[in-house]
């Protein structure tokens, strides 16, 4: 398992406080609630990437992000119910559930983890990468379970997707139906269970037997040390999105959020990030 930095891409040339990072992120749900497309798109850096859900084809740059907004945000009312926020260098993680009310009145609740990577652009913090970890197929099943209103909402969404993003958008979204799935959840739960009981041998094996795990604030530790620190870990909400598995956990010291990224082909954890100390 390879070590991983807490940010992706180029280094951020400033050192924002946790409050500044969180404030930059909180502007997103405010713009969504206000149905303010210009404000929402303006939160992103010019070459930003929106990967929503993780596993689908990404949307890069303001033009593509605008089309994403028109397809998935503009027609709906979206409410964020946040359990915990975590922060790392230039990063904010959100453990939440969103409630989406479609234009037809159909309503779904979607368990989710959001990862925001931030950067400086034109003297302000901007979102460089938004990764939304949630499961597409259960959401579709939930929507269809609402009856005629859900069927009409799904039909309208498909039409918007084709109109705004073309066939490539439809096939790109469908990619989210594949990924590591149940196999990834099983492997990640095994790692967490081993860490919870202090089984350093199993943790080390599942972590590849080498390298480090990246903790909040950039601290790197060995898999064996993770097993020591994670004693008593209890796993909660578990999501498989693309080749990643995310878990909301609880330890005797408080909530944690884990992101396990798997090899592109093999069912093997390549990187593991553990975020601790939620923002008060």
XYZ file of N, CA and C in Angstrom:
840
model
N 0.838 -1.181 0.000
C 0.000 0.000 0.000
C 0.874 1.230 0.000
N 0.683 2.109 -0.934
C 1.543 3.275 -1.076
C 1.123 4.385 -0.139
N 2.085 5.179 0.286
C 1.768 6.379 1.040
C 1.062 7.368 0.136
N 0.249 8.241 0.717
C -0.493 9.203 -0.087
C -0.520 10.545 0.611
N -0.376 11.641 -0.117
C -0.491 12.960 0.500
C -1.946 13.278 0.781
N -2.193 14.275 1.620
C -3.557 14.663 1.934
C -4.152 15.572 0.884
N -3.376 16.005 -0.084
C -3.897 16.821 -1.171
C -3.531 16.160 -2.473
N -4.213 16.558 -3.547
C -3.951 16.018 -4.865
C -3.488 17.158 -5.769
N -2.643 16.849 -6.739
C -2.216 17.857 -7.694
C -1.140 18.746 -7.114
N -1.103 19.986 -7.592
C -0.065 20.923 -7.191
C -0.236 21.325 -5.737
N 0.889 21.651 -5.108
C 0.853 22.094 -3.723
C 0.114 23.421 -3.611
N -0.609 23.600 -2.503
C -1.330 24.837 -2.266
C -0.355 25.862 -1.684
N -0.236 27.063 -2.300
C 0.777 28.016 -1.890
C 0.351 28.888 -0.716
N -0.523 28.419 0.137
C -0.895 29.163 1.314
C -1.245 28.164 2.397
N -1.392 28.678 3.628
C -1.655 27.798 4.748
C -2.941 28.259 5.426
N -4.107 27.940 4.840
C -5.366 28.416 5.407
C -5.672 27.726 6.723
N -6.391 28.429 7.591
C -6.824 27.835 8.847
C -7.983 26.880 8.582
N -8.263 26.050 9.580
C -9.402 25.140 9.461
C -10.692 25.916 9.242
N -10.852 27.043 9.925
C -12.052 27.866 9.760
C -12.174 28.386 8.342
N -11.061 28.839 7.760
C -11.097 29.339 6.384
C -11.446 28.236 5.396
N -10.890 27.053 5.612
C -11.212 25.924 4.744
C -12.698 25.583 4.830
N -13.190 25.496 6.047
C -14.589 25.124 6.224
C -15.517 26.193 5.650
N -15.194 27.468 5.848
C -16.027 28.539 5.305
C -16.106 28.464 3.791
N -14.981 28.128 3.150
C -14.972 28.007 1.691
C -15.879 26.879 1.231
N -15.912 25.806 2.011
C -16.739 24.649 1.660
C -18.213 24.920 1.936
N -18.510 25.606 3.055
C -19.904 25.867 3.411
C -20.610 26.764 2.404
N -19.847 27.491 1.603
C -20.469 28.311 0.565
C -21.162 27.454 -0.486
N -20.744 26.206 -0.627
C -21.338 25.335 -1.639
C -22.786 24.978 -1.327
N -23.102 24.399 -0.143
C -24.515 24.125 0.128
C -25.385 25.370 0.173
N -24.814 26.525 0.545
C -25.597 27.759 0.528
C -26.011 28.122 -0.895
N -25.072 28.003 -1.827
C -25.385 28.314 -3.222
C -26.377 27.303 -3.800
N -26.234 26.040 -3.392
C -27.175 25.011 -3.853
C -28.578 25.313 -3.344
N -28.700 25.670 -2.063
C -30.010 25.973 -1.483
C -30.653 27.186 -2.143
N -29.824 28.146 -2.547
C -30.334 29.366 -3.182
C -30.565 29.201 -4.678
N -30.229 28.043 -5.228
C -30.306 27.806 -6.674
C -29.541 28.891 -7.442
N -28.360 29.221 -6.915
C -27.529 30.274 -7.508
C -26.402 29.605 -8.303
N -26.648 29.387 -9.585
C -25.678 28.681 -10.425
C -24.356 29.427 -10.498
N -24.405 30.740 -10.726
C -23.176 31.520 -10.877
C -22.332 31.450 -9.612
N -22.982 31.558 -8.450
C -22.238 31.513 -7.194
C -21.615 30.131 -6.999
N -22.362 29.066 -7.315
C -21.850 27.717 -7.098
C -20.678 27.420 -8.026
N -20.838 27.688 -9.294
C -19.741 27.428 -10.247
C -18.535 28.300 -9.911
N -18.785 29.520 -9.431
C -17.696 30.430 -9.092
C -16.864 29.995 -7.914
N -17.337 29.001 -7.154
C -16.549 28.482 -6.028
C -15.392 27.617 -6.489
N -15.424 27.198 -7.755
C -14.436 26.250 -8.267
C -13.302 26.953 -9.006
N -12.106 26.394 -8.889
C -10.973 26.870 -9.685
C -11.257 26.637 -11.162
N -10.559 27.372 -12.011
C -10.863 27.318 -13.453
C -10.716 25.921 -14.034
N -9.740 25.155 -13.547
C -9.537 23.799 -14.067
C -9.964 22.746 -13.049
N -10.949 23.087 -12.219
C -11.400 22.178 -11.165
C -12.040 20.922 -11.734
N -12.094 19.892 -10.889
C -12.690 18.610 -11.255
C -13.812 18.290 -10.270
N -14.976 17.938 -10.809
C -16.086 17.419 -10.013
C -16.265 15.958 -10.372
N -16.105 15.085 -9.383
C -16.271 13.647 -9.586
C -17.436 13.200 -8.705
N -18.645 13.187 -9.275
C -19.868 12.999 -8.499
C -20.852 12.137 -9.286
N -20.981 10.850 -8.894
C -20.266 10.162 -7.817
C -18.896 9.676 -8.277
N -18.021 9.416 -7.312
C -16.737 8.788 -7.626
C -17.017 7.473 -8.353
N -16.293 7.265 -9.430
C -16.523 6.115 -10.292
C -17.142 6.495 -11.613
N -17.857 7.627 -11.644
C -18.394 8.139 -12.901
C -17.326 8.978 -13.599
N -17.589 9.371 -14.854
C -16.643 10.208 -15.584
C -16.594 11.597 -14.937
N -15.412 12.159 -14.709
C -15.304 13.463 -14.047
C -15.712 14.609 -14.965
N -16.051 15.744 -14.350
C -16.400 16.972 -15.056
C -15.297 17.983 -14.765
N -14.606 18.441 -15.791
C -13.422 19.285 -15.614
C -13.634 20.647 -16.248
N -13.386 21.707 -15.469
C -13.499 23.072 -15.968
C -14.894 23.638 -15.782
N -15.001 24.966 -15.819
C -16.259 25.638 -15.509
C -17.383 25.275 -16.468
N -17.079 25.097 -17.731
C -18.134 24.775 -18.690
C -18.768 23.428 -18.359
N -17.949 22.424 -18.107
C -18.464 21.096 -17.772
C -19.163 21.112 -16.416
N -18.625 21.869 -15.467
C -19.242 21.942 -14.139
C -20.593 22.642 -14.222
N -20.728 23.624 -15.103
C -22.018 24.286 -15.319
C -23.042 23.297 -15.864
N -22.630 22.465 -16.809
C -23.550 21.458 -17.350
C -23.950 20.463 -16.267
N -23.009 20.109 -15.383
C -23.326 19.230 -14.256
C -24.387 19.885 -13.374
N -24.212 21.166 -13.086
C -25.183 21.889 -12.246
C -26.562 21.864 -12.885
N -26.637 22.162 -14.170
C -27.927 22.226 -14.855
C -28.628 20.869 -14.874
N -27.845 19.796 -14.860
C -28.418 18.453 -14.913
C -28.873 17.967 -13.549
N -28.032 18.091 -12.541
C -28.270 17.406 -11.273
C -28.684 18.307 -10.120
N -28.412 19.608 -10.211
C -28.701 20.497 -9.091
C -29.880 21.422 -9.388
N -29.873 22.075 -10.522
C -30.887 23.085 -10.835
C -32.326 22.588 -10.690
N -32.669 21.374 -11.171
C -34.076 20.966 -11.115
C -34.558 20.535 -9.732
N -33.647 20.401 -8.763
C -33.976 19.748 -7.498
C -33.773 20.664 -6.303
N -34.413 20.318 -5.194
C -34.130 20.941 -3.907
C -33.287 19.954 -3.103
N -32.139 20.429 -2.605
C -31.175 19.550 -1.949
C -30.870 20.093 -0.556
N -31.025 19.239 0.450
C -30.759 19.608 1.840
C -29.626 18.743 2.368
N -28.637 19.380 3.017
C -27.471 18.695 3.564
C -27.682 18.447 5.057
N -27.600 17.202 5.471
C -27.671 16.831 6.891
C -26.302 16.283 7.281
N -25.486 17.121 7.900
C -24.078 16.807 8.142
C -23.879 16.265 9.557
N -23.244 15.106 9.647
C -22.922 14.517 10.948
C -21.605 15.059 11.482
N -20.558 15.059 10.628
C -19.238 15.516 11.050
C -18.494 16.113 9.863
N -17.656 17.100 10.158
C -16.681 17.618 9.207
C -15.285 17.330 9.742
N -14.386 16.974 8.832
C -12.985 16.748 9.176
C -12.136 17.632 8.274
N -10.940 18.000 8.739
C -10.053 18.821 7.927
C -8.643 18.270 7.948
N -7.982 18.362 6.821
C -6.564 18.086 6.692
C -5.957 19.243 5.920
N -4.679 19.199 5.601
C -4.069 20.279 4.820
C -4.803 20.491 3.497
N -5.405 21.675 3.335
C -6.127 22.051 2.115
C -7.254 21.085 1.769
N -7.812 20.431 2.776
C -8.827 19.405 2.554
C -9.922 19.496 3.607
N -11.163 19.335 3.167
C -12.288 19.190 4.097
C -13.069 17.947 3.696
N -13.363 17.094 4.669
C -14.172 15.893 4.477
C -15.496 16.087 5.194
N -16.587 15.714 4.556
C -17.908 15.822 5.166
C -18.573 14.451 5.215
N -19.059 14.096 6.394
C -19.827 12.870 6.605
C -21.281 13.302 6.720
N -22.105 12.933 5.754
C -23.444 13.521 5.675
C -24.419 12.623 4.942
N -25.675 13.040 4.980
C -26.729 12.482 4.135
C -27.419 13.662 3.468
N -27.689 13.549 2.178
C -28.424 14.611 1.515
C -29.827 14.116 1.178
N -30.780 15.017 1.291
C -32.160 14.743 0.899
C -32.444 15.514 -0.384
N -32.822 14.788 -1.429
C -33.092 15.391 -2.727
C -34.590 15.286 -2.994
N -35.216 16.443 -3.212
C -36.609 16.477 -3.624
C -36.646 16.851 -5.096
N -37.107 15.920 -5.923
C -37.132 16.125 -7.359
C -38.281 17.061 -7.756
N -38.248 17.514 -8.999
C -39.280 18.429 -9.489
C -40.666 17.799 -9.472
N -40.733 16.461 -9.497
C -42.017 15.758 -9.477
C -42.520 15.496 -8.069
N -41.720 15.863 -7.061
C -42.077 15.608 -5.678
C -41.455 14.357 -5.104
N -40.880 13.492 -5.944
C -40.195 12.301 -5.450
C -39.007 12.718 -4.586
N -38.797 11.995 -3.501
C -37.742 12.360 -2.556
C -36.886 11.146 -2.223
N -35.568 11.347 -2.187
C -34.629 10.294 -1.810
C -33.637 10.854 -0.807
N -33.143 9.965 0.049
C -32.070 10.314 0.990
C -30.840 9.512 0.615
N -29.718 10.205 0.430
C -28.514 9.574 -0.104
C -27.377 9.686 0.911
N -26.974 8.572 1.534
C -25.784 8.600 2.402
C -24.549 8.940 1.565
N -23.655 9.729 2.127
C -22.579 10.272 1.303
C -21.386 10.674 2.159
N -20.210 10.648 1.539
C -19.023 11.321 2.057
C -18.538 12.257 0.955
N -18.200 13.475 1.323
C -17.689 14.449 0.362
C -16.260 14.819 0.711
N -15.398 14.879 -0.290
C -14.020 15.332 -0.096
C -13.770 16.555 -0.966
N -13.423 17.658 -0.324
C -13.105 18.901 -1.017
C -11.607 19.149 -0.923
N -10.940 19.265 -2.067
C -9.544 19.696 -2.110
C -9.546 21.156 -2.556
N -8.874 22.024 -1.779
C -8.916 23.450 -2.061
C -7.556 23.984 -2.478
N -7.591 25.080 -3.227
C -6.373 25.722 -3.697
C -6.584 27.221 -3.712
N -5.518 27.978 -3.919
C -5.617 29.431 -4.020
C -5.658 29.831 -5.485
N -6.607 30.688 -5.816
C -6.698 31.217 -7.171
C -7.230 32.641 -7.091
N -6.533 33.573 -7.699
C -6.919 34.981 -7.684
C -7.102 35.503 -6.263
N -6.246 35.039 -5.354
C -6.254 35.536 -3.988
C -7.341 34.973 -3.096
N -8.054 33.952 -3.563
C -9.137 33.371 -2.763
C -9.042 31.854 -2.786
N -9.631 31.224 -1.771
C -9.708 29.771 -1.753
C -10.769 29.303 -2.736
N -10.399 28.368 -3.592
C -11.331 27.782 -4.550
C -11.284 26.258 -4.414
N -12.359 25.619 -4.829
C -12.409 24.156 -4.830
C -11.670 23.655 -6.065
N -10.637 22.872 -5.849
C -9.882 22.300 -6.964
C -10.418 20.933 -7.357
N -10.946 20.198 -6.386
C -11.438 18.839 -6.651
C -12.550 18.530 -5.666
N -13.713 18.194 -6.173
C -14.824 17.729 -5.354
C -15.078 16.268 -5.688
N -14.911 15.395 -4.698
C -15.156 13.964 -4.873
C -16.322 13.575 -3.973
N -17.385 13.056 -4.581
C -18.587 12.660 -3.843
C -18.678 11.140 -3.837
N -18.556 10.557 -2.648
C -18.621 9.100 -2.503
C -20.059 8.724 -2.123
N -20.788 8.134 -3.060
C -22.125 7.618 -2.788
C -22.427 6.533 -3.814
N -23.500 5.771 -3.554
C -23.779 4.601 -4.365
C -24.970 4.865 -5.281
N -24.731 4.776 -6.593
C -25.740 5.128 -7.583
C -26.911 4.148 -7.606
N -26.641 2.856 -7.663
C -27.720 1.878 -7.835
C -28.725 1.905 -6.671
N -28.288 1.950 -5.407
C -29.280 2.060 -4.332
C -30.114 3.332 -4.417
N -29.515 4.435 -4.876
C -30.282 5.666 -5.024
C -31.346 5.519 -6.104
N -30.980 4.897 -7.238
C -31.948 4.685 -8.317
C -33.083 3.784 -7.830
N -32.743 2.717 -7.100
C -33.768 1.817 -6.574
C -34.705 2.556 -5.623
N -34.139 3.417 -4.791
C -34.951 4.200 -3.866
C -35.888 5.138 -4.634
N -35.356 5.757 -5.690
C -36.168 6.669 -6.497
C -37.320 5.927 -7.171
N -37.021 4.776 -7.760
C -38.068 4.006 -8.429
C -39.103 3.504 -7.427
N -38.689 3.325 -6.183
C -39.607 2.871 -5.145
C -40.627 3.912 -4.729
N -40.448 5.161 -5.184
C -41.412 6.212 -4.849
C -42.602 6.222 -5.798
N -42.611 5.322 -6.788
C -43.773 5.201 -7.663
C -43.703 6.085 -8.895
N -44.889 6.541 -9.339
C -44.986 7.319 -10.582
C -44.125 8.581 -10.522
N -44.111 9.250 -9.369
C -43.308 10.472 -9.242
C -41.831 10.175 -9.453
N -41.374 9.032 -8.953
C -39.980 8.653 -9.141
C -39.674 8.287 -10.572
N -40.593 7.587 -11.210
C -40.410 7.228 -12.618
C -40.343 8.464 -13.492
N -41.234 9.415 -13.231
C -41.219 10.663 -14.007
C -39.937 11.445 -13.757
N -39.468 11.452 -12.486
C -38.233 12.170 -12.166
C -37.038 11.529 -12.860
N -37.001 10.179 -12.867
C -35.905 9.483 -13.529
C -35.902 9.740 -15.028
N -37.091 9.766 -15.630
C -37.194 10.030 -17.064
C -36.714 11.445 -17.387
N -37.118 12.395 -16.559
C -36.689 13.772 -16.792
C -35.179 13.913 -16.615
N -34.636 13.253 -15.582
C -33.197 13.321 -15.355
C -32.427 12.757 -16.537
N -32.904 11.629 -17.089
C -32.245 11.059 -18.257
C -32.268 12.005 -19.437
N -33.401 12.701 -19.626
C -33.491 13.665 -20.712
C -32.546 14.842 -20.521
N -32.448 15.344 -19.285
C -31.525 16.439 -19.002
C -30.082 16.012 -19.211
N -29.777 14.790 -18.801
C -28.417 14.286 -18.963
C -28.025 14.235 -20.433
N -28.926 13.736 -21.260
C -28.645 13.679 -22.704
C -28.563 15.077 -23.308
N -29.460 15.962 -22.911
C -29.476 17.308 -23.489
C -28.248 18.120 -23.091
N -27.859 18.031 -21.815
C -26.761 18.859 -21.320
C -25.388 18.251 -21.546
N -25.300 16.905 -21.556
C -23.993 16.263 -21.609
C -23.842 15.254 -22.734
N -24.932 14.977 -23.452
C -24.855 14.068 -24.588
C -24.732 12.616 -24.172
N -24.532 11.766 -25.171
C -24.408 10.330 -24.913
C -23.200 10.044 -24.028
N -22.129 10.832 -24.212
C -20.933 10.638 -23.389
C -21.241 10.859 -21.914
N -22.126 11.816 -21.624
C -22.514 12.048 -20.239
C -23.295 10.892 -19.662
N -24.172 10.311 -20.488
C -24.971 9.177 -20.035
C -24.090 7.966 -19.756
N -23.179 7.673 -20.666
C -22.284 6.528 -20.465
C -21.290 6.802 -19.335
N -20.878 8.073 -19.208
C -19.961 8.419 -18.129
C -20.594 8.242 -16.766
N -21.875 8.584 -16.651
C -22.576 8.395 -15.386
C -22.751 6.914 -15.099
N -23.019 6.130 -16.137
C -23.240 4.692 -15.965
C -22.001 3.979 -15.421
N -20.817 4.571 -15.618
C -19.596 3.952 -15.099
C -19.639 3.792 -13.584
N -20.462 4.625 -12.919
C -20.554 4.550 -11.465
C -21.246 3.282 -10.993
N -21.857 2.551 -11.917
C -22.523 1.291 -11.546
C -21.528 0.149 -11.402
N -20.281 0.381 -11.769
C -19.245 -0.634 -11.638
C -18.228 -0.180 -10.595
N -17.383 -1.083 -10.158
C -16.364 -0.708 -9.182
C -16.051 -1.853 -8.249
N -15.461 -1.513 -7.114
C -14.985 -2.526 -6.183
C -16.121 -3.147 -5.380
N -17.210 -2.420 -5.158
C -18.445 -2.939 -4.595
C -18.292 -3.720 -3.301
N -19.029 -4.848 -3.225
C -19.062 -5.643 -1.997
C -17.696 -6.210 -1.640
N -16.900 -6.547 -2.648
C -15.562 -7.085 -2.371
C -14.730 -6.058 -1.617
N -14.760 -4.817 -2.064
C -14.006 -3.764 -1.394
C -14.484 -3.514 0.021
N -15.801 -3.543 0.215
C -16.339 -3.356 1.562
C -15.857 -4.473 2.489
N -15.889 -5.696 1.989
C -15.482 -6.842 2.815
C -14.010 -6.724 3.221
N -13.155 -6.362 2.272
C -11.725 -6.244 2.570
C -11.473 -5.110 3.551
N -12.126 -3.971 3.336
C -11.909 -2.819 4.211
C -12.435 -3.092 5.607
N -13.568 -3.778 5.712
C -14.081 -4.137 7.031
C -13.145 -5.109 7.741
N -12.518 -6.016 6.995
C -11.538 -6.925 7.605
C -10.377 -6.132 8.188
N -9.898 -5.148 7.429
C -8.788 -4.330 7.925
C -9.204 -3.586 9.185
N -10.396 -2.994 9.178
C -10.861 -2.243 10.340
C -11.061 -3.146 11.550
N -11.616 -4.341 11.317
C -11.830 -5.276 12.424
C -10.506 -5.703 13.035
N -9.505 -5.919 12.183
C -8.181 -6.299 12.681
C -7.565 -5.157 13.481
N -7.704 -3.922 12.963
C -7.167 -2.773 13.686
C -7.863 -2.599 15.028
N -9.162 -2.833 15.057
C -9.931 -2.639 16.287
C -9.485 -3.563 17.401
N -9.026 -4.761 17.033
C -8.601 -5.740 18.043
C -7.089 -5.751 18.243
N -6.369 -4.852 17.538
C -4.929 -4.812 17.681
C -4.201 -5.913 16.953
N -4.832 -6.492 15.938
C -4.226 -7.581 15.155
C -3.279 -6.962 14.120
N -2.075 -6.667 14.567
C -1.136 -5.960 13.700
C -0.728 -6.778 12.479
N -0.656 -8.099 12.612
C -0.242 -8.938 11.482
C -1.249 -8.835 10.336
N -2.546 -8.928 10.664
C -3.562 -8.851 9.614
C -3.616 -7.460 9.006
N -3.516 -6.421 9.838
C -3.511 -5.053 9.321
C -2.357 -4.865 8.358
N -1.189 -5.320 8.744
C -0.008 -5.165 7.894
C -0.179 -5.919 6.586
N -0.751 -7.130 6.639
C -0.969 -7.915 5.423
C -1.945 -7.211 4.491
N -3.081 -6.768 5.026
C -4.094 -6.108 4.195
C -3.598 -4.768 3.670
N -2.674 -4.145 4.403
C -2.109 -2.865 3.972
C -0.910 -3.051 3.055
N -0.653 -4.277 2.642
C 0.437 -4.525 1.701
C 1.750 -4.849 2.362
N 1.798 -4.831 3.688
C 3.005 -5.215 4.400
C 4.122 -4.193 4.349
N 3.812 -2.942 3.970
C 4.886 -1.954 3.830
C 4.303 -0.549 3.867
N 5.177 0.424 3.852
C 4.818 1.832 3.707
C 3.973 2.339 4.867
N 3.182 3.381 4.599
C 2.545 4.107 5.694
C 1.078 4.395 5.405
N 0.396 4.752 6.478
C -0.971 5.259 6.411
C -0.913 6.745 6.730
N -1.650 7.542 5.966
C -1.637 8.986 6.170
C -2.779 9.389 7.088
N -2.433 10.065 8.192
C -3.432 10.546 9.122
C -3.683 12.043 8.919
N -4.725 12.543 9.578
C -5.029 13.970 9.565
C -3.793 14.770 9.944
N -3.676 15.952 9.337
C -2.554 16.867 9.566
C -1.247 16.335 9.012
N -1.333 15.305 8.157
C -0.149 14.881 7.434
C 0.741 13.893 8.149
N 0.345 13.441 9.332
C 1.181 12.489 10.058
C 1.118 11.120 9.378
N 2.268 10.529 9.143
C 2.335 9.207 8.522
C 2.754 8.189 9.567
N 2.039 7.065 9.625
C 2.356 6.016 10.589
C 2.389 4.678 9.862
N 2.942 3.683 10.507
C 2.974 2.347 9.928
C 1.631 1.658 10.139
N 1.324 0.644 9.319
C 0.101 -0.127 9.562
C 0.047 -0.717 10.964
N 1.187 -1.133 11.478
C 1.210 -1.689 12.834
C 0.806 -0.636 13.861
N 1.287 0.599 13.676
C 0.914 1.680 14.588
C -0.570 2.008 14.460
N -1.112 1.895 13.241
C -2.550 2.094 13.057
C -3.334 1.102 13.908
N -2.870 -0.140 13.951
C -3.553 -1.158 14.739
C -3.548 -0.805 16.220
N -2.491 -0.149 16.663
C -2.422 0.269 18.068
C -3.398 1.411 18.326
N -3.396 2.395 17.439
C -4.220 3.587 17.657
C -5.708 3.335 17.424
N -6.028 2.345 16.598
C -7.429 2.129 16.218
C -8.127 1.092 17.078
N -7.549 0.715 18.181
C -8.219 -0.251 19.066
C -9.609 0.261 19.433
N -10.588 -0.609 19.354
C -11.950 -0.220 19.684
C -12.710 0.411 18.537
N -12.115 0.457 17.343
C -12.787 1.056 16.191
C -14.070 0.304 15.860
N -15.149 1.051 15.664
C -16.424 0.482 15.219
C -16.796 1.126 13.891
N -17.120 0.288 12.922
C -17.473 0.786 11.590
C -18.959 1.078 11.507
N -19.296 2.176 10.860
C -20.677 2.534 10.628
C -20.969 2.577 9.137
N -21.461 3.700 8.674
C -21.819 3.863 7.263
C -20.645 3.500 6.364
N -20.890 2.601 5.430
C -19.849 2.123 4.520
C -20.353 2.269 3.091
N -19.571 2.921 2.255
C -19.969 3.197 0.877
C -18.873 2.741 -0.074
N -19.278 2.129 -1.178
C -18.344 1.744 -2.232
C -18.668 2.584 -3.466
N -17.714 3.388 -3.885
C -17.892 4.259 -5.050
C -16.671 4.100 -5.943
N -16.886 3.613 -7.176
C -15.759 3.355 -8.050
C -14.820 2.345 -7.419
N -13.539 2.684 -7.378
C -12.538 1.801 -6.771
C -12.193 2.234 -5.350
N -13.115 2.917 -4.689
C -12.887 3.396 -3.325
C -13.970 2.903 -2.388
N -13.594 2.748 -1.116
C -14.540 2.451 -0.044
C -14.325 3.491 1.049
N -15.415 4.091 1.503
C -15.337 5.072 2.589
C -16.153 4.568 3.772
N -15.660 4.843 4.968
C -16.306 4.334 6.186
C -16.363 5.425 7.245
N -17.542 5.610 7.829
C -17.685 6.422 9.036
C -17.426 5.516 10.225
N -16.456 5.884 11.040
C -16.095 5.046 12.172
C -16.148 5.795 13.486
N -16.144 5.032 14.572
C -16.084 5.585 15.927
C -14.977 4.875 16.684
N -14.159 5.630 17.380
C -13.137 5.094 18.263
C -13.383 5.643 19.663
N -12.714 5.110 20.672
C -12.862 5.677 22.017
C -12.501 7.163 22.072
N -11.707 7.637 21.101
C -11.314 9.045 21.070
C -12.237 9.904 20.218
N -13.245 9.281 19.565
C -14.178 10.069 18.775
C -14.338 9.562 17.355
N -15.103 10.297 16.538
C -15.380 9.868 15.162
C -14.134 9.916 14.283
N -14.115 9.038 13.278
C -13.073 9.037 12.257
C -13.740 8.793 10.909
N -13.031 9.106 9.854
C -13.493 8.810 8.493
C -12.335 8.183 7.740
N -12.585 7.037 7.121
C -11.546 6.314 6.389
C -11.874 6.299 4.905
N -10.844 6.473 4.077
C -10.973 6.338 2.626
C -9.932 5.329 2.158
N -10.407 4.210 1.630
C -9.522 3.176 1.081
C -9.660 3.178 -0.432
N -8.558 3.384 -1.127
C -8.544 3.363 -2.591
C -7.898 2.064 -3.048
N -8.579 1.374 -3.944
C -8.133 0.058 -4.397
C -7.392 0.150 -5.732
N -6.575 -0.870 -5.974
C -5.903 -1.034 -7.251
C -6.935 -0.986 -8.385
N -6.521 -0.492 -9.555
C -7.456 -0.330 -10.677
C -8.030 -1.655 -11.160
N -7.319 -2.745 -10.916
C -7.780 -4.049 -11.406
C -7.955 -5.052 -10.272
N -6.957 -5.180 -9.435
C -6.967 -6.215 -8.400
C -7.725 -5.747 -7.157
N -8.325 -6.667 -6.411
C -9.006 -6.316 -5.163
C -8.005 -6.137 -4.025
N -7.188 -5.093 -4.135
C -6.095 -4.851 -3.192
C -6.059 -3.367 -2.833
N -6.012 -3.066 -1.536
C -5.934 -1.672 -1.096
C -4.580 -1.096 -1.485
N -4.615 0.004 -2.221
C -3.384 0.685 -2.619
C -3.046 1.829 -1.677
N -4.062 2.588 -1.259
C -3.824 3.717 -0.351
C -4.934 3.768 0.676
N -4.597 4.234 1.852
C -5.575 4.375 2.931
C -5.333 5.701 3.632
N -6.403 6.488 3.734
C -6.332 7.744 4.483
C -7.290 7.669 5.660
N -6.839 8.128 6.805
C -7.657 8.112 8.013
C -7.742 9.537 8.534
N -8.960 10.050 8.622
C -9.171 11.411 9.113
C -9.780 11.344 10.507
N -9.161 12.041 11.443
C -9.588 12.049 12.838
C -9.881 13.482 13.266
N -10.291 13.665 14.522
C -10.505 14.986 15.096
C -11.483 15.818 14.266
N -12.778 15.511 14.322
C -13.747 16.308 13.566
C -13.727 17.761 14.012
N -14.074 18.640 13.088
C -14.133 20.078 13.369
C -15.294 20.333 14.338
N -15.028 21.072 15.383
C -16.082 21.363 16.379
C -17.103 22.329 15.799
